[in-house]
PDB file of N, CA and C in Angstrom:
ATOM      1  N   MET A   1      -3.616  -4.488 -24.744  1.00  0.00           N
ATOM      2  CA  MET A   1      -4.273  -4.363 -23.066  1.00  0.00           C
ATOM      3  C   MET A   1      -3.454  -5.519 -22.632  1.00  0.00           C
ATOM      4  N   ALA A   2      -2.590  -6.459 -22.773  1.00  0.00           N
ATOM      5  CA  ALA A   2      -1.788  -7.257 -21.925  1.00  0.00           C
ATOM      6  C   ALA A   2      -0.629  -6.555 -20.873  1.00  0.00           C
ATOM      7  N   ASP A   3      -0.171  -5.176 -21.262  1.00  0.00           N
ATOM      8  CA  ASP A   3       0.051  -4.586 -19.851  1.00  0.00           C
ATOM      9  C   ASP A   3      -0.286  -3.598 -19.156  1.00  0.00           C
ATOM     10  N   THR A   4      -1.477  -4.449 -18.996  1.00  0.00           N
ATOM     11  CA  THR A   4      -2.509  -3.616 -18.097  1.00  0.00           C
ATOM     12  C   THR A   4      -2.021  -4.022 -16.417  1.00  0.00           C
ATOM     13  N   VAL A   5      -1.793  -2.765 -15.316  1.00  0.00           N
ATOM     14  CA  VAL A   5      -1.403  -2.529 -13.951  1.00  0.00           C
ATOM     15  C   VAL A   5      -2.905  -2.705 -13.712  1.00  0.00           C
ATOM     16  N   PRO A   6      -2.600  -3.528 -12.344  1.00  0.00           N
ATOM     17  CA  PRO A   6      -3.861  -3.409 -11.646  1.00  0.00           C
ATOM     18  C   PRO A   6      -3.783  -2.279 -10.909  1.00  0.00           C
ATOM     19  N   PRO A   7      -5.814  -2.050 -10.943  1.00  0.00           N
ATOM     20  CA  PRO A   7      -5.812  -0.652  -9.985  1.00  0.00           C
ATOM     21  C   PRO A   7      -4.870  -0.512  -9.225  1.00  0.00           C
ATOM     22  N   GLU A   8      -4.911  -1.531  -7.882  1.00  0.00           N
ATOM     23  CA  GLU A   8      -4.784  -0.857  -6.541  1.00  0.00           C
ATOM     24  C   GLU A   8      -2.885  -1.141  -6.525  1.00  0.00           C
ATOM     25  N   GLN A   9      -2.362  -1.522  -7.423  1.00  0.00           N
ATOM     26  CA  GLN A   9      -1.056  -1.359  -7.945  1.00  0.00           C
ATOM     27  C   GLN A   9      -0.946   0.414  -8.089  1.00  0.00           C
ATOM     28  N   ARG A  10      -1.289   0.426  -9.041  1.00  0.00           N
ATOM     29  CA  ARG A  10      -1.408   1.880  -9.863  1.00  0.00           C
ATOM     30  C   ARG A  10      -1.504   2.769  -8.806  1.00  0.00           C
ATOM     31  N   MET A  11      -2.844   2.645  -8.055  1.00  0.00           N
ATOM     32  CA  MET A  11      -3.427   3.781  -6.841  1.00  0.00           C
ATOM     33  C   MET A  11      -2.157   3.692  -5.419  1.00  0.00           C
ATOM     34  N   ALA A  12      -1.987   2.380  -5.315  1.00  0.00           N
ATOM     35  CA  ALA A  12      -0.634   2.512  -4.176  1.00  0.00           C
ATOM     36  C   ALA A  12       0.898   2.930  -4.336  1.00  0.00           C
ATOM     37  N   ASN A  13       1.147   3.255  -6.017  1.00  0.00           N
ATOM     38  CA  ASN A  13       2.097   3.626  -6.408  1.00  0.00           C
ATOM     39  C   ASN A  13       1.995   5.353  -6.270  1.00  0.00           C
ATOM     40  N   GLN A  14       1.108   5.847  -6.616  1.00  0.00           N
ATOM     41  CA  GLN A  14       0.605   6.758  -6.675  1.00  0.00           C
ATOM     42  C   GLN A  14       0.566   7.344  -5.658  1.00  0.00           C
ATOM     43  N   ILE A  15      -0.143   6.776  -4.424  1.00  0.00           N
ATOM     44  CA  ILE A  15      -0.107   7.331  -2.918  1.00  0.00           C
ATOM     45  C   ILE A  15       1.232   7.595  -2.287  1.00  0.00           C
ATOM     46  N   ALA A  16       2.614   6.564  -2.797  1.00  0.00           N
ATOM     47  CA  ALA A  16       3.735   6.772  -2.520  1.00  0.00           C
ATOM     48  C   ALA A  16       4.818   7.941  -3.152  1.00  0.00           C
ATOM     49  N   ALA A  17       4.056   8.221  -4.423  1.00  0.00           N
ATOM     50  CA  ALA A  17       4.542   9.191  -4.938  1.00  0.00           C
ATOM     51  C   ALA A  17       4.815  10.407  -4.193  1.00  0.00           C
ATOM     52  N   ASN A  18       3.293  10.426  -3.564  1.00  0.00           N
ATOM     53  CA  ASN A  18       2.799  11.936  -2.767  1.00  0.00           C
ATOM     54  C   ASN A  18       3.706  11.746  -1.345  1.00  0.00           C
ATOM     55  N   PHE A  19       4.480  10.992  -1.170  1.00  0.00           N
ATOM     56  CA  PHE A  19       4.820  10.725  -0.123  1.00  0.00           C
ATOM     57  C   PHE A  19       6.498  10.539  -0.525  1.00  0.00           C
ATOM     58  N   ARG A  20       7.202  10.789  -1.452  1.00  0.00           N
ATOM     59  CA  ARG A  20       8.700  10.609  -1.524  1.00  0.00           C
ATOM     60  C   ARG A  20       9.466  11.848  -0.962  1.00  0.00           C
ATOM     61  N   HIS A  21       8.812  13.427  -0.327  1.00  0.00           N
ATOM     62  CA  HIS A  21       9.473  13.922   0.178  1.00  0.00           C
ATOM     63  C   HIS A  21       9.874  13.697   1.602  1.00  0.00           C
ATOM     64  N   VAL A  22       9.042  12.510   2.267  1.00  0.00           N
ATOM     65  CA  VAL A  22       9.954  12.162   3.545  1.00  0.00           C
ATOM     66  C   VAL A  22      10.465  10.803   3.652  1.00  0.00           C
ATOM     67  N   PRO A  23      11.475  10.694   4.897  1.00  0.00           N
ATOM     68  CA  PRO A  23      12.086   9.888   4.954  1.00  0.00           C
ATOM     69  C   PRO A  23      10.915   8.444   4.668  1.00  0.00           C
ATOM     70  N   ALA A  24      11.938   7.103   4.264  1.00  0.00           N
ATOM     71  CA  ALA A  24      11.013   5.867   3.469  1.00  0.00           C
ATOM     72  C   ALA A  24       9.576   5.672   4.126  1.00  0.00           C
ATOM     73  N   ASP A  25      10.193   5.477   5.923  1.00  0.00           N
ATOM     74  CA  ASP A  25       9.674   4.858   7.179  1.00  0.00           C
ATOM     75  C   ASP A  25       8.692   5.720   7.425  1.00  0.00           C
ATOM     76  N   GLN A  26       8.691   6.875   7.207  1.00  0.00           N
ATOM     77  CA  GLN A  26       7.400   7.440   7.564  1.00  0.00           C
ATOM     78  C   GLN A  26       6.531   7.588   6.257  1.00  0.00           C
ATOM     79  N   ALA A  27       6.900   7.776   5.366  1.00  0.00           N
ATOM     80  CA  ALA A  27       6.090   7.124   4.453  1.00  0.00           C
ATOM     81  C   ALA A  27       5.155   6.102   3.754  1.00  0.00           C
ATOM     82  N   ALA A  28       5.856   4.670   4.856  1.00  0.00           N
ATOM     83  CA  ALA A  28       5.277   3.663   4.536  1.00  0.00           C
ATOM     84  C   ALA A  28       4.511   3.809   5.710  1.00  0.00           C
ATOM     85  N   GLU A  29       4.369   4.461   6.505  1.00  0.00           N
ATOM     86  CA  GLU A  29       3.231   4.343   7.878  1.00  0.00           C
ATOM     87  C   GLU A  29       1.977   5.582   7.172  1.00  0.00           C
ATOM     88  N   ALA A  30       2.722   6.763   6.515  1.00  0.00           N
ATOM     89  CA  ALA A  30       1.534   7.231   6.298  1.00  0.00           C
ATOM     90  C   ALA A  30       0.820   6.552   4.837  1.00  0.00           C
ATOM     91  N   ILE A  31       1.454   5.953   4.380  1.00  0.00           N
ATOM     92  CA  ILE A  31       0.884   4.846   3.184  1.00  0.00           C
ATOM     93  C   ILE A  31      -0.299   3.838   4.012  1.00  0.00           C
ATOM     94  N   ALA A  32       0.305   3.358   5.204  1.00  0.00           N
ATOM     95  CA  ALA A  32      -0.601   2.337   5.482  1.00  0.00           C
ATOM     96  C   ALA A  32      -1.223   2.756   6.390  1.00  0.00           C
ATOM     97  N   GLY A  33      -1.893   4.025   7.074  1.00  0.00           N
ATOM     98  CA  GLY A  33      -3.006   5.124   7.335  1.00  0.00           C
ATOM     99  C   GLY A  33      -3.689   4.780   6.334  1.00  0.00           C
ATOM    100  N   HIS A  34      -3.256   5.620   5.320  1.00  0.00           N
ATOM    101  CA  HIS A  34      -4.281   5.784   3.881  1.00  0.00           C
ATOM    102  C   HIS A  34      -5.152   4.669   3.514  1.00  0.00           C
ATOM    103  N   VAL A  35      -4.662   3.514   3.346  1.00  0.00           N
ATOM    104  CA  VAL A  35      -4.893   2.290   2.786  1.00  0.00           C
ATOM    105  C   VAL A  35      -6.043   2.202   3.937  1.00  0.00           C
ATOM    106  N   ARG A  36      -5.809   2.023   5.488  1.00  0.00           N
ATOM    107  CA  ARG A  36      -6.291   1.541   6.426  1.00  0.00           C
ATOM    108  C   ARG A  36      -7.700   2.102   6.533  1.00  0.00           C
ATOM    109  N   ARG A  37      -7.530   3.674   6.269  1.00  0.00           N
ATOM    110  CA  ARG A  37      -8.569   4.472   6.207  1.00  0.00           C
ATOM    111  C   ARG A  37      -9.680   4.431   5.363  1.00  0.00           C
ATOM    112  N   PHE A  38      -9.020   3.928   3.805  1.00  0.00           N
ATOM    113  CA  PHE A  38      -9.847   4.437   2.726  1.00  0.00           C
ATOM    114  C   PHE A  38     -10.175   3.366   2.061  1.00  0.00           C
ATOM    115  N   TRP A  39      -9.170   2.002   1.797  1.00  0.00           N
ATOM    116  CA  TRP A  39      -9.583   0.503   1.287  1.00  0.00           C
ATOM    117  C   TRP A  39     -10.367   0.277   1.989  1.00  0.00           C
ATOM    118  N   ASP A  40     -11.248  -0.801   0.775  1.00  0.00           N
ATOM    119  CA  ASP A  40     -12.422  -1.976   1.548  1.00  0.00           C
ATOM    120  C   ASP A  40     -11.039  -2.515   1.889  1.00  0.00           C
ATOM    121  N   PRO A  41     -11.750  -3.657   2.368  1.00  0.00           N
ATOM    122  CA  PRO A  41     -10.887  -4.875   2.308  1.00  0.00           C
ATOM    123  C   PRO A  41     -10.614  -5.968   1.043  1.00  0.00           C
ATOM    124  N   ARG A  42     -11.416  -6.048   0.202  1.00  0.00           N
ATOM    125  CA  ARG A  42     -11.130  -6.534  -0.854  1.00  0.00           C
ATOM    126  C   ARG A  42      -9.746  -5.559  -1.501  1.00  0.00           C
ATOM    127  N   MET A  43      -9.884  -4.567  -2.070  1.00  0.00           N
ATOM    128  CA  MET A  43      -8.867  -3.379  -2.446  1.00  0.00           C
ATOM    129  C   MET A  43      -7.918  -3.983  -1.402  1.00  0.00           C
ATOM    130  N   ARG A  44      -7.499  -3.950   0.030  1.00  0.00           N
ATOM    131  CA  ARG A  44      -6.673  -4.286   1.027  1.00  0.00           C
ATOM    132  C   ARG A  44      -5.697  -5.654   0.702  1.00  0.00           C
ATOM    133  N   SER A  45      -6.802  -6.644   0.268  1.00  0.00           N
ATOM    134  CA  SER A  45      -6.862  -7.909   0.049  1.00  0.00           C
ATOM    135  C   SER A  45      -5.831  -8.293  -1.306  1.00  0.00           C
ATOM    136  N   ARG A  46      -6.303  -7.535  -1.917  1.00  0.00           N
ATOM    137  CA  ARG A  46      -5.756  -7.635  -3.473  1.00  0.00           C
ATOM    138  C   ARG A  46      -4.156  -7.055  -3.314  1.00  0.00           C
ATOM    139  N   LEU A  47      -3.704  -5.890  -2.531  1.00  0.00           N
ATOM    140  CA  LEU A  47      -2.919  -5.467  -2.439  1.00  0.00           C
ATOM    141  C   LEU A  47      -1.710  -6.686  -1.700  1.00  0.00           C
ATOM    142  N   PHE A  48      -2.287  -6.966  -1.161  1.00  0.00           N
ATOM    143  CA  PHE A  48      -1.253  -8.200  -0.462  1.00  0.00           C
ATOM    144  C   PHE A  48      -0.922  -9.372  -1.648  1.00  0.00           C
ATOM    145  N   GLU A  49      -2.031  -9.526  -2.076  1.00  0.00           N
ATOM    146  CA  GLU A  49      -1.912 -10.757  -3.137  1.00  0.00           C
ATOM    147  C   GLU A  49      -0.680 -10.216  -4.128  1.00  0.00           C
ATOM    148  N   LEU A  50      -0.556  -9.041  -4.758  1.00  0.00           N
ATOM    149  CA  LEU A  50       0.369  -7.906  -5.496  1.00  0.00           C
ATOM    150  C   LEU A  50       1.329  -8.229  -4.707  1.00  0.00           C
ATOM    151  N   VAL A  51       1.623  -7.797  -3.615  1.00  0.00           N
ATOM    152  CA  VAL A  51       3.086  -8.330  -2.692  1.00  0.00           C
ATOM    153  C   VAL A  51       3.428  -9.681  -2.643  1.00  0.00           C
ATOM    154  N   ASP A  52       2.781 -10.279  -2.070  1.00  0.00           N
ATOM    155  CA  ASP A  52       2.773 -11.741  -2.172  1.00  0.00           C
ATOM    156  C   ASP A  52       3.630 -12.418  -3.806  1.00  0.00           C
ATOM    157  N   ALA A  53       3.048 -11.734  -4.704  1.00  0.00           N
ATOM    158  CA  ALA A  53       3.585 -12.220  -6.007  1.00  0.00           C
ATOM    159  C   ALA A  53       4.770 -11.651  -6.513  1.00  0.00           C
ATOM    160  N   GLY A  54       5.016 -10.795  -5.529  1.00  0.00           N
ATOM    161  CA  GLY A  54       6.470 -10.158  -6.256  1.00  0.00           C
ATOM    162  C   GLY A  54       6.746  -8.779  -7.148  1.00  0.00           C
ATOM    163  N   ALA A  55       4.961  -8.404  -7.554  1.00  0.00           N
ATOM    164  CA  ALA A  55       5.021  -7.000  -8.267  1.00  0.00           C
ATOM    165  C   ALA A  55       6.213  -6.444  -8.686  1.00  0.00           C
ATOM    166  N   GLY A  56       6.887  -6.845  -9.410  1.00  0.00           N
ATOM    167  CA  GLY A  56       8.417  -5.747  -9.609  1.00  0.00           C
ATOM    168  C   GLY A  56       8.068  -4.421  -9.475  1.00  0.00           C
ATOM    169  N   SER A  57       6.795  -3.710 -10.190  1.00  0.00           N
ATOM    170  CA  SER A  57       6.816  -2.203 -10.049  1.00  0.00           C
ATOM    171  C   SER A  57       6.147  -1.537  -8.970  1.00  0.00           C
ATOM    172  N   LEU A  58       5.813  -2.550  -7.957  1.00  0.00           N
ATOM    173  CA  LEU A  58       5.480  -1.872  -6.976  1.00  0.00           C
ATOM    174  C   LEU A  58       6.326  -1.377  -6.119  1.00  0.00           C
ATOM    175  N   ASP A  59       6.222   0.095  -5.726  1.00  0.00           N
ATOM    176  CA  ASP A  59       7.495   0.761  -4.953  1.00  0.00           C
ATOM    177  C   ASP A  59       7.905   0.629  -3.916  1.00  0.00           C
ATOM    178  N   PRO A  60       8.881   0.379  -3.686  1.00  0.00           N
ATOM    179  CA  PRO A  60       9.501  -0.497  -2.511  1.00  0.00           C
ATOM    180  C   PRO A  60       8.415   0.269  -0.771  1.00  0.00           C
ATOM    181  N   VAL A  61       8.078   1.563  -0.768  1.00  0.00           N
ATOM    182  CA  VAL A  61       7.631   1.948   0.110  1.00  0.00           C
ATOM    183  C   VAL A  61       6.111   1.136   0.489  1.00  0.00           C
ATOM    184  N   VAL A  62       5.719   1.002  -0.759  1.00  0.00           N
ATOM    185  CA  VAL A  62       4.265   0.074  -0.616  1.00  0.00           C
ATOM    186  C   VAL A  62       4.333  -1.323  -0.219  1.00  0.00           C
ATOM    187  N   VAL A  63       5.453  -1.365  -0.324  1.00  0.00           N
ATOM    188  CA  VAL A  63       5.787  -3.076   0.093  1.00  0.00           C
ATOM    189  C   VAL A  63       5.892  -2.775   1.471  1.00  0.00           C
ATOM    190  N   ALA A  64       6.396  -2.006   2.371  1.00  0.00           N
ATOM    191  CA  ALA A  64       6.907  -1.844   3.320  1.00  0.00           C
ATOM    192  C   ALA A  64       5.647  -1.280   4.053  1.00  0.00           C
ATOM    193  N   ALA A  65       4.267  -0.344   3.448  1.00  0.00           N
ATOM    194  CA  ALA A  65       3.706  -0.347   4.134  1.00  0.00           C
ATOM    195  C   ALA A  65       2.616  -1.796   4.700  1.00  0.00           C
ATOM    196  N   ALA A  66       2.638  -2.583   3.233  1.00  0.00           N
ATOM    197  CA  ALA A  66       1.672  -3.527   3.285  1.00  0.00           C
ATOM    198  C   ALA A  66       2.421  -4.915   4.621  1.00  0.00           C
ATOM    199  N   GLN A  67       3.712  -4.827   4.574  1.00  0.00           N
ATOM    200  CA  GLN A  67       3.941  -5.456   5.923  1.00  0.00           C
ATOM    201  C   GLN A  67       3.370  -4.409   7.322  1.00  0.00           C
ATOM    202  N   LEU A  68       3.722  -3.568   7.419  1.00  0.00           N
ATOM    203  CA  LEU A  68       2.434  -2.697   8.536  1.00  0.00           C
ATOM    204  C   LEU A  68       1.397  -2.822   8.360  1.00  0.00           C
ATOM    205  N   LEU A  69       0.758  -2.565   7.486  1.00  0.00           N
ATOM    206  CA  LEU A  69      -0.511  -3.101   7.116  1.00  0.00           C
ATOM    207  C   LEU A  69      -1.041  -4.389   7.836  1.00  0.00           C
ATOM    208  N   ARG A  70      -0.289  -5.388   7.468  1.00  0.00           N
ATOM    209  CA  ARG A  70      -0.543  -7.097   7.888  1.00  0.00           C
ATOM    210  C   ARG A  70      -0.249  -7.210   9.846  1.00  0.00           C
ATOM    211  N   GLN A  71       0.697  -6.255  10.163  1.00  0.00           N
ATOM    212  CA  GLN A  71       0.697  -6.479  12.325  1.00  0.00           C
ATOM    213  C   GLN A  71      -0.951  -5.801  12.323  1.00  0.00           C
ATOM    214  N   PRO A  72      -1.490  -6.556  13.406  1.00  0.00           N
ATOM    215  CA  PRO A  72      -2.224  -5.804  14.313  1.00  0.00           C
ATOM    216  C   PRO A  72      -1.974  -4.327  14.810  1.00  0.00           C
ATOM    217  N   GLN A  73      -2.701  -4.388  15.015  1.00  0.00           N
ATOM    218  CA  GLN A  73      -3.063  -2.756  15.381  1.00  0.00           C
ATOM    219  C   GLN A  73      -2.750  -2.715  16.548  1.00  0.00           C
ATOM    220  N   GLY A  74      -2.102  -1.589  16.908  1.00  0.00           N
ATOM    221  CA  GLY A  74      -2.081  -1.703  18.497  1.00  0.00           C
ATOM    222  C   GLY A  74      -1.065  -2.392  19.022  1.00  0.00           C
ATOM    223  N   ALA A  75      -0.351  -3.359  17.862  1.00  0.00           N
ATOM    224  CA  ALA A  75       0.462  -4.222  18.366  1.00  0.00           C
ATOM    225  C   ALA A  75       1.711  -4.141  19.538  1.00  0.00           C
ATOM    226  N   SER A  76       2.262  -2.573  19.144  1.00  0.00           N
ATOM    227  CA  SER A  76       3.628  -1.887  19.659  1.00  0.00           C
ATOM    228  C   SER A  76       3.069  -1.338  21.195  1.00  0.00           C
ATOM    229  N   ALA A  77       1.556  -1.141  21.593  1.00  0.00           N
ATOM    230  CA  ALA A  77       1.593  -0.823  22.596  1.00  0.00           C
ATOM    231  C   ALA A  77       1.397  -1.744  23.535  1.00  0.00           C
ATOM    232  N   GLY A  78       1.777  -1.162  25.040  1.00  0.00           N
ATOM    233  CA  GLY A  78       2.038  -2.077  25.904  1.00  0.00           C
ATOM    234  C   GLY A  78       3.238  -2.063  26.655  1.00  0.00           C
TER     235      GLY A  78
END
């Protein structure tokens, strides 16, 4: 099992696959919303660790979603 994919990576890539029919920016927002609503803080932290480590097999839209998740909610309001 040396080639085990972390569960957060697998799940995030699966979510991204479900949004391939929409433009990448919309997909990233949808993925970020899903993760924000349904993933617990430990799972989100692990996703950030994977992104920071440059996990090459993460879908680029997942990386964009993680960047959105790092922005404070409501930062664009005002």
